[in-house]
Amino acid sequence: MSKPKVGFFDFSSCEGCQIELTNYGDTAFLELLNHIDIVEFREAMTETAGDLDIACVEGSFTREADRARLESIRKRSKIVIAYGACAATAGVNALKNHQADYKENVYGKDAHMPHLDSSKALPISAAIKVDYSVYGCPMDKYEFLRIVTHLLHGKEPVIPNYPVCMECKRRETVCRYEDGDHCMGQVARAGCNAPCPADGIPCEACRGFVDQPNEVALVKVLKERAGFSEKRAQEKSRIFTAALRSDSK
Amino acid sequence: MCNCCSSNNHSHNYDEQNIFLPKEAKIVRAVQATATERHFTLRMASGEKMKFDPGQILEVSLFGFGEIPIGLASSPTRENTFDIVIRTVGRVSTAINKLNEGDSLFIRGPLGRGFDLNLLRNHNILVIAGGIGLCPTRSLIQYIMDRRSEFKKFSLFYGAKDPSQQMFLEDLANWRKSNDVDFHETVDRGSDDWKGNTGVITTLFKKSSITPDTKVIICGPPIMFKFVIAELDKIGVARKDVYVDLERRMKCGVGKCGHCQINDKYVCVDGPVFSFDEIQNLEEAI
Amino acid sequence: MNVYFLKEHDFNSFMSKMIESKKVIGPVAKKSKFVFDKLESPEQLRLDYDVTILPPKKEFFPTCQKLVCFDGNKFEGCINPQEKILFGVHFYDVKAIDMTDHLFSEKNQDWNYLANRKATTIVASNIQKVSGRAFFASVGKEVGPKGHDAFITKINGGYVFEAITDKGEAIVKFGKFEKASDSQKSEAQSANESMLGKCPEKLKYSSSEIADKVRKNFTNEKLWEEAAHDCFSCGSCNVVCPTCYCFDVQDDWNLDQKTGTRSRYWDACLTEDFSKVSLGGGHAENFRESRGDRFRHRIMRKATYLNEKLGGPACVGCGRCSSACTADIADPVNVINKIMEAK
C-alpha cells in the first residue's frame, strides 16, 4: 500500500505549528516519515502536489479572498485537519474581532495599506468542512503524531473533552491557585499534558474550551481567588478563546 | 520481549488471573444484518466451547482500536460457536464492522449476570424486544426454542423502527411459521410492501393474551420500558416477574471502572439483566 | 508483633540502609506541597507533611497503567509487580488503601492492582501536621485503619515503630531498633490520639445518619443544581480522592504502527463525557447529563452507595478534594452538613 500523501498549508498564522513539527529533536518525526509522504510543506520544501490524503491547514480564515484557496484544498483532500489553534478555533487572531483600533495599534502609520485589510478572524471551519482539529498554540507535536497514527489506521482520533486540571492533578503539579496565581485550566481542553502549570505558568486555554466551559464560575474564581478586577476577570479568557466564548463576535 | 517496556522480566504467571487479558476468537461468518448492524458468528481460536448464560455480555476488542461491551446474541445450546451483532457507532465498532470471515476478534468473557433460567423454566414467558434489543434477547429466545419442553407458553413481541431495520430475517421467517412461539411483530413506520402491524410495541398486547402468571423479559430503548411496564401493570404481572436487560456505558466489564454504575449497582457485573423490582426504585436506572 | 524504639539520631542511617536495598517511596516536598515519590536519600523524606497532592494509591494503580501490550494480533499482559516499601502513609490513606484493596478484589480480582499491592510493604506514620481542610477525625469512625504492615510514630527523642505483619517486622533489620518501653508506647498512642482533635473541619453526624439523609435527597434537584452551580466538571475532586478508582481504557499504537498498548487512565465521574454513550450518527446519550447529576453522583458514592460494601463511607476525610477544587464547592463537610441541616 502506498503511503498516505500529506500536505501543509498556511493562512493567517505565524506558521509556528509547522515549525513545531520539525522540532521533535528525536527520531519520532523521522519514524513518522516511514509511514507518510509529506508532499507539500512550505516550511521545508518547494514542491506542490495534486490529490492529498491529509491536508493540515494552519491559520485562521480572515479574508473572503482566502475562501477559494481553502475550498480547493478541501476538494483535493480526503481528510482536512485544522492544524493548531488559529485554524481550529481562530486562536489569538480572534482577539481583533473585539477591537476596532487594532490596526492602528499594530501597524501604526502603515495601518491603511490595502494588503492589511481583513475581516473577522474565524476558524477555517467557517469556510470549509473540517474533519479533525489539532488544538494548541503551538499544537502539541506528540498529540499530532497520535492523531496521524490513528488516521493511518482509519480510527477517529481521541481528543479529550475534559479540562487541563485533570492532567495537572495526574502529574501532581502544584495548582497555580495554591501558589497565589491564577489559571484557566478548569475550562481549557486537555490533551497537552499540562506543561505550562508544571513550569509555573498559568494555563491560558490555548487549546480552547472544553465543550461546556463554566464561564460564570471562571470569572468568579478569577476574582475571588486570584484577586482579579471584574473587567480583567471578564476578559481574561478571551486571549485564545475569543471565538468560543458566549460573547464571541 | 515486551514491546511496551522492552522488558524481558514480565511475570506471566498472572496471565491466567488477568481479567484484562482477552482470548482470540475467529470469525466464521459475517453478515450485514442491516445498513448499520453486522452479525458475526465466532469460534474461540483455541477450539474450546464457551460456556455462558443467555443475557451475558462479552468485551470484544481489536488491538489499537479498543474494546466494547456486546451482549451475546446466540444460545449456549448451539454448537461451539457464538453470535454477536455490532452496530456501527464509534471507533471500535466501525473497525470491527469492516472485518470478514477468517479475521480475528479478541474476547473477554462471558461477563455479568444473564437470565436466571431456573426462574424461567416451567413458566409462561413473554420476551419484548425493541430495535437492537433483539440481539441480547435472541440468546434466550434460541435457548427456549431449543429446549421448548422446559417452558410453558412462549410469546415474543418484536418492534423495529421500519422494515429495513429488522434483523435476523431467517429467524423472523422461522418464528412466523413456528407453532412453538406466539410471535408478533410491529414497525413504527411501515413501507409500501409492509403488510404487518404498524405502531409502537405496546400495540402488540392486544394481539396476544398474556396472563398475569407470565415471566416477562424486556430489552430495548429506555423510552420503551415505561410504556411496556404500564401495560404489564394492567395485566397484573408482578414486577418481580419482569426482567430488564439494561444498557450503559460499560467499559471494563468487570465492575471496576465505574462508568456503568447506577446507584450501588454495576450494570456489567450486577446486570445487565435485572429484575424490575430490583431497580424500579433506583434513580437513574430507567 | 513487636513494638520498637529508634533513636532520633539513628533514623537517617536506618532510612539510608533501607533505601540502599529496597525501592522506598515516601512523602517529599514539591514546592509548597508534598507528593509521594521514590526516595534517593533520607533527607528528602518529610514525615512532617500535612497531606500529599495525590494519594498513595498511585503506587498500585498508576495514573496511566499498561494492561495489554500487542504486536499485531499477538498480545500479552503487563502485570509486572516490583517490590517496594511505601513509607510514611497517614492513617486516613491507610483506610483508603484498604477500601481500594477490597474494591479491586471483590467479584473479579484485578491483579493489575493487586500484584502491585501485594509487592508493597506499607509503613504508616503519625500525622505531625494537619492539613487545612482535613476532617479525618469525624468521618467513618466505625472503620479503623488496617492492611498496613507497620506504624511509625514520632515521639520525643525518636520513633516508636510497631511491626504489625512479617513484612513490617522485616524492616527492623535496617536500623538499630530496641524494644520500646511502656512509656514510649503510651507517648506514641497519645501523639496519635491528640492529632484527632486538631482537624479544622468536622462532620456533625454519624455515617448512617448521613447516608440516610443524603440518599433521601437524591431527588432534590434544586439542592444538587445549586451545589454544582460553580462546578467546572474538571474532575479534580475525583483525581485527588484516595477512594476514587474509576478509569478509562484507551488503545494506542506505537510509532511503528504495528505494536502498541492498551492502557487505563484515571478517569473522573464529574467530567461531562464520563457516562456518555455514543449512539452513532453523531448522537449520544448521557446518563448523567447535568453538572448537578454528576455532582450528586460523587456525593452519593462517597456518602451512601458503597457503605454496605466498605462498612462505612467511601471518604476518609483527607480534605484533598476540598483544596483541589478551585471553586471551593467540593468540600464534603460543607455539602453534607448543608444537607443534614436542611429540613
Short mmCIF file of N, CA and C in Angstrom, two decimals, chain C residues 138-211:
data_model
loop_
_atom_site.label_atom_id
_atom_site.label_comp_id
_atom_site.label_asym_id
_atom_site.label_seq_id
_atom_site.Cartn_x
_atom_site.Cartn_y
_atom_site.Cartn_z
N SER C 138 -13.73 12.97 62.06
CA SER C 138 -15.19 12.90 62.21
C SER C 138 -15.88 12.10 61.12
N VAL C 139 -15.12 11.44 60.26
CA VAL C 139 -15.75 10.69 59.16
C VAL C 139 -15.46 9.19 59.30
N GLY C 140 -16.46 8.37 59.06
CA GLY C 140 -16.28 6.92 59.04
C GLY C 140 -15.57 6.38 60.26
N LYS C 141 -16.00 6.84 61.44
CA LYS C 141 -15.30 6.44 62.67
C LYS C 141 -15.41 4.95 62.94
N GLU C 142 -16.43 4.31 62.32
CA GLU C 142 -16.64 2.87 62.56
C GLU C 142 -15.62 2.03 61.80
N VAL C 143 -14.87 2.64 60.90
CA VAL C 143 -13.86 1.89 60.13
C VAL C 143 -12.48 2.33 60.58
N GLY C 144 -11.69 1.38 61.06
CA GLY C 144 -10.33 1.71 61.51
C GLY C 144 -9.33 1.43 60.41
N PRO C 145 -8.12 2.00 60.54
CA PRO C 145 -7.09 1.69 59.55
C PRO C 145 -6.62 0.25 59.70
N LYS C 146 -6.53 -0.44 58.56
CA LYS C 146 -5.94 -1.78 58.60
C LYS C 146 -5.34 -2.11 57.25
N GLY C 147 -4.50 -3.14 57.24
CA GLY C 147 -3.86 -3.52 55.99
C GLY C 147 -2.42 -3.03 55.90
N HIS C 148 -2.01 -2.15 56.82
CA HIS C 148 -0.63 -1.68 56.81
C HIS C 148 0.25 -2.69 57.55
N ASP C 149 1.55 -2.62 57.29
CA ASP C 149 2.47 -3.62 57.83
C ASP C 149 3.20 -3.13 59.07
N ALA C 150 3.26 -1.83 59.22
CA ALA C 150 3.93 -1.26 60.39
C ALA C 150 3.41 0.15 60.60
N PHE C 151 3.66 0.69 61.78
CA PHE C 151 3.21 2.06 62.07
C PHE C 151 4.32 2.75 62.83
N ILE C 152 4.81 3.86 62.28
CA ILE C 152 5.90 4.57 62.94
C ILE C 152 5.37 5.90 63.49
N THR C 153 5.70 6.20 64.74
CA THR C 153 5.21 7.42 65.37
C THR C 153 6.38 8.20 65.95
N LYS C 154 6.43 9.47 65.61
CA LYS C 154 7.48 10.35 66.14
C LYS C 154 7.12 10.72 67.58
N ILE C 155 8.07 10.47 68.50
CA ILE C 155 7.90 10.96 69.87
C ILE C 155 9.17 11.72 70.25
N ASN C 156 9.20 12.21 71.45
CA ASN C 156 10.41 12.91 71.90
C ASN C 156 11.64 12.03 71.79
N GLY C 157 12.64 12.49 71.08
CA GLY C 157 13.92 11.78 71.04
C GLY C 157 13.98 10.61 70.09
N GLY C 158 12.91 10.34 69.35
CA GLY C 158 12.99 9.22 68.41
C GLY C 158 11.64 8.77 67.89
N TYR C 159 11.60 7.50 67.48
CA TYR C 159 10.40 6.97 66.83
C TYR C 159 9.99 5.65 67.47
N VAL C 160 8.68 5.50 67.66
CA VAL C 160 8.14 4.20 68.07
C VAL C 160 7.68 3.48 66.81
N PHE C 161 8.16 2.27 66.61
CA PHE C 161 7.87 1.50 65.39
C PHE C 161 7.12 0.23 65.78
N GLU C 162 5.87 0.17 65.38
CA GLU C 162 5.06 -1.00 65.69
C GLU C 162 5.02 -1.90 64.46
N ALA C 163 5.62 -3.08 64.57
CA ALA C 163 5.55 -4.04 63.47
C ALA C 163 4.23 -4.78 63.58
N ILE C 164 3.48 -4.80 62.49
CA ILE C 164 2.14 -5.41 62.53
C ILE C 164 2.13 -6.75 61.80
N THR C 165 2.91 -6.85 60.73
CA THR C 165 2.98 -8.10 59.95
C THR C 165 4.45 -8.51 59.83
N ASP C 166 4.65 -9.69 59.22
CA ASP C 166 6.02 -10.14 58.98
C ASP C 166 6.76 -9.18 58.06
N LYS C 167 6.02 -8.64 57.06
CA LYS C 167 6.64 -7.68 56.14
C LYS C 167 7.12 -6.45 56.91
N GLY C 168 6.32 -6.04 57.88
CA GLY C 168 6.70 -4.89 58.70
C GLY C 168 7.87 -5.22 59.60
N GLU C 169 7.84 -6.40 60.16
CA GLU C 169 8.93 -6.85 61.04
C GLU C 169 10.27 -6.91 60.29
N ALA C 170 10.17 -7.26 58.99
CA ALA C 170 11.38 -7.43 58.18
C ALA C 170 12.16 -6.12 58.01
N ILE C 171 11.51 -5.01 58.22
CA ILE C 171 12.16 -3.71 58.03
C ILE C 171 13.10 -3.38 59.19
N VAL C 172 12.80 -3.96 60.32
CA VAL C 172 13.54 -3.65 61.54
C VAL C 172 15.04 -3.91 61.38
N LYS C 173 15.37 -4.85 60.49
CA LYS C 173 16.79 -5.22 60.32
C LYS C 173 17.63 -4.08 59.76
N PHE C 174 16.98 -3.05 59.18
CA PHE C 174 17.74 -1.94 58.59
C PHE C 174 18.22 -0.93 59.63
N GLY C 175 17.71 -1.00 60.87
CA GLY C 175 18.07 0.05 61.82
C GLY C 175 18.42 -0.50 63.19
N LYS C 176 18.92 0.40 64.05
CA LYS C 176 19.30 0.00 65.41
C LYS C 176 18.08 0.10 66.32
N PHE C 177 17.12 -0.77 66.08
CA PHE C 177 15.89 -0.73 66.87
C PHE C 177 16.10 -1.43 68.21
N GLU C 178 15.47 -0.89 69.23
CA GLU C 178 15.43 -1.58 70.53
C GLU C 178 13.98 -1.74 70.93
N LYS C 179 13.71 -2.56 71.91
CA LYS C 179 12.32 -2.72 72.36
C LYS C 179 11.82 -1.39 72.92
N ALA C 180 10.59 -1.05 72.57
CA ALA C 180 10.03 0.19 73.11
C ALA C 180 9.56 -0.03 74.54
N SER C 181 9.74 0.97 75.35
CA SER C 181 9.27 0.88 76.73
C SER C 181 7.78 1.21 76.77
N ASP C 182 7.14 0.87 77.89
CA ASP C 182 5.71 1.15 78.02
C ASP C 182 5.43 2.65 77.92
N SER C 183 6.34 3.44 78.49
CA SER C 183 6.08 4.88 78.45
C SER C 183 6.25 5.41 77.02
N GLN C 184 7.19 4.83 76.27
CA GLN C 184 7.34 5.25 74.87
C GLN C 184 6.09 4.86 74.07
N LYS C 185 5.59 3.66 74.35
CA LYS C 185 4.37 3.21 73.65
C LYS C 185 3.20 4.15 73.95
N SER C 186 3.07 4.50 75.21
CA SER C 186 1.91 5.33 75.54
C SER C 186 2.10 6.76 75.03
N GLU C 187 3.35 7.20 74.92
CA GLU C 187 3.60 8.52 74.33
C GLU C 187 3.18 8.52 72.85
N ALA C 188 3.51 7.40 72.16
CA ALA C 188 3.12 7.26 70.75
C ALA C 188 1.61 7.28 70.62
N GLN C 189 0.96 6.54 71.52
CA GLN C 189 -0.50 6.45 71.46
C GLN C 189 -1.14 7.83 71.63
N SER C 190 -0.63 8.58 72.60
CA SER C 190 -1.26 9.89 72.82
C SER C 190 -0.89 10.87 71.71
N ALA C 191 0.29 10.68 71.08
CA ALA C 191 0.63 11.53 69.93
C ALA C 191 -0.39 11.34 68.82
N ASN C 192 -0.75 10.07 68.58
CA ASN C 192 -1.73 9.79 67.52
C ASN C 192 -3.12 10.28 67.90
N GLU C 193 -3.50 10.04 69.17
CA GLU C 193 -4.85 10.46 69.59
C GLU C 193 -5.00 11.97 69.58
N SER C 194 -3.95 12.66 69.98
CA SER C 194 -4.08 14.12 70.10
C SER C 194 -4.32 14.78 68.75
N MET C 195 -3.82 14.16 67.66
CA MET C 195 -4.00 14.78 66.34
C MET C 195 -5.46 14.79 65.92
N LEU C 196 -6.23 13.84 66.46
CA LEU C 196 -7.64 13.75 66.06
C LEU C 196 -8.40 15.02 66.46
N GLY C 197 -7.92 15.67 67.51
CA GLY C 197 -8.60 16.88 67.96
C GLY C 197 -8.22 18.12 67.16
N LYS C 198 -7.31 17.96 66.22
CA LYS C 198 -6.79 19.15 65.54
C LYS C 198 -7.36 19.38 64.14
N CYS C 199 -8.34 18.53 63.74
CA CYS C 199 -8.91 18.73 62.41
C CYS C 199 -9.65 20.07 62.33
N PRO C 200 -9.38 20.86 61.31
CA PRO C 200 -10.07 22.15 61.20
C PRO C 200 -11.54 21.99 60.81
N GLU C 201 -11.91 20.86 60.21
CA GLU C 201 -13.31 20.69 59.79
C GLU C 201 -13.91 19.45 60.44
N LYS C 202 -15.24 19.45 60.53
CA LYS C 202 -15.90 18.39 61.29
C LYS C 202 -17.28 18.08 60.72
N LEU C 203 -17.53 16.77 60.50
CA LEU C 203 -18.89 16.34 60.19
C LEU C 203 -19.62 16.19 61.51
N LYS C 204 -20.87 16.65 61.55
CA LYS C 204 -21.55 16.67 62.84
C LYS C 204 -22.47 15.48 63.06
N TYR C 205 -22.51 14.55 62.11
CA TYR C 205 -23.47 13.45 62.22
C TYR C 205 -22.77 12.11 61.97
N SER C 206 -23.46 11.04 62.36
CA SER C 206 -22.88 9.70 62.18
C SER C 206 -22.98 9.29 60.72
N SER C 207 -22.17 8.29 60.35
CA SER C 207 -22.15 7.82 58.95
C SER C 207 -23.53 7.36 58.51
N SER C 208 -24.27 6.67 59.40
CA SER C 208 -25.55 6.14 58.97
C SER C 208 -26.60 7.24 58.87
N GLU C 209 -26.53 8.21 59.77
CA GLU C 209 -27.46 9.35 59.65
C GLU C 209 -27.21 10.07 58.33
N ILE C 210 -25.93 10.26 58.01
CA ILE C 210 -25.59 10.97 56.77
C ILE C 210 -26.05 10.17 55.56
N ALA C 211 -25.74 8.86 55.58
CA ALA C 211 -26.12 8.01 54.44
C ALA C 211 -27.62 8.10 54.19
#
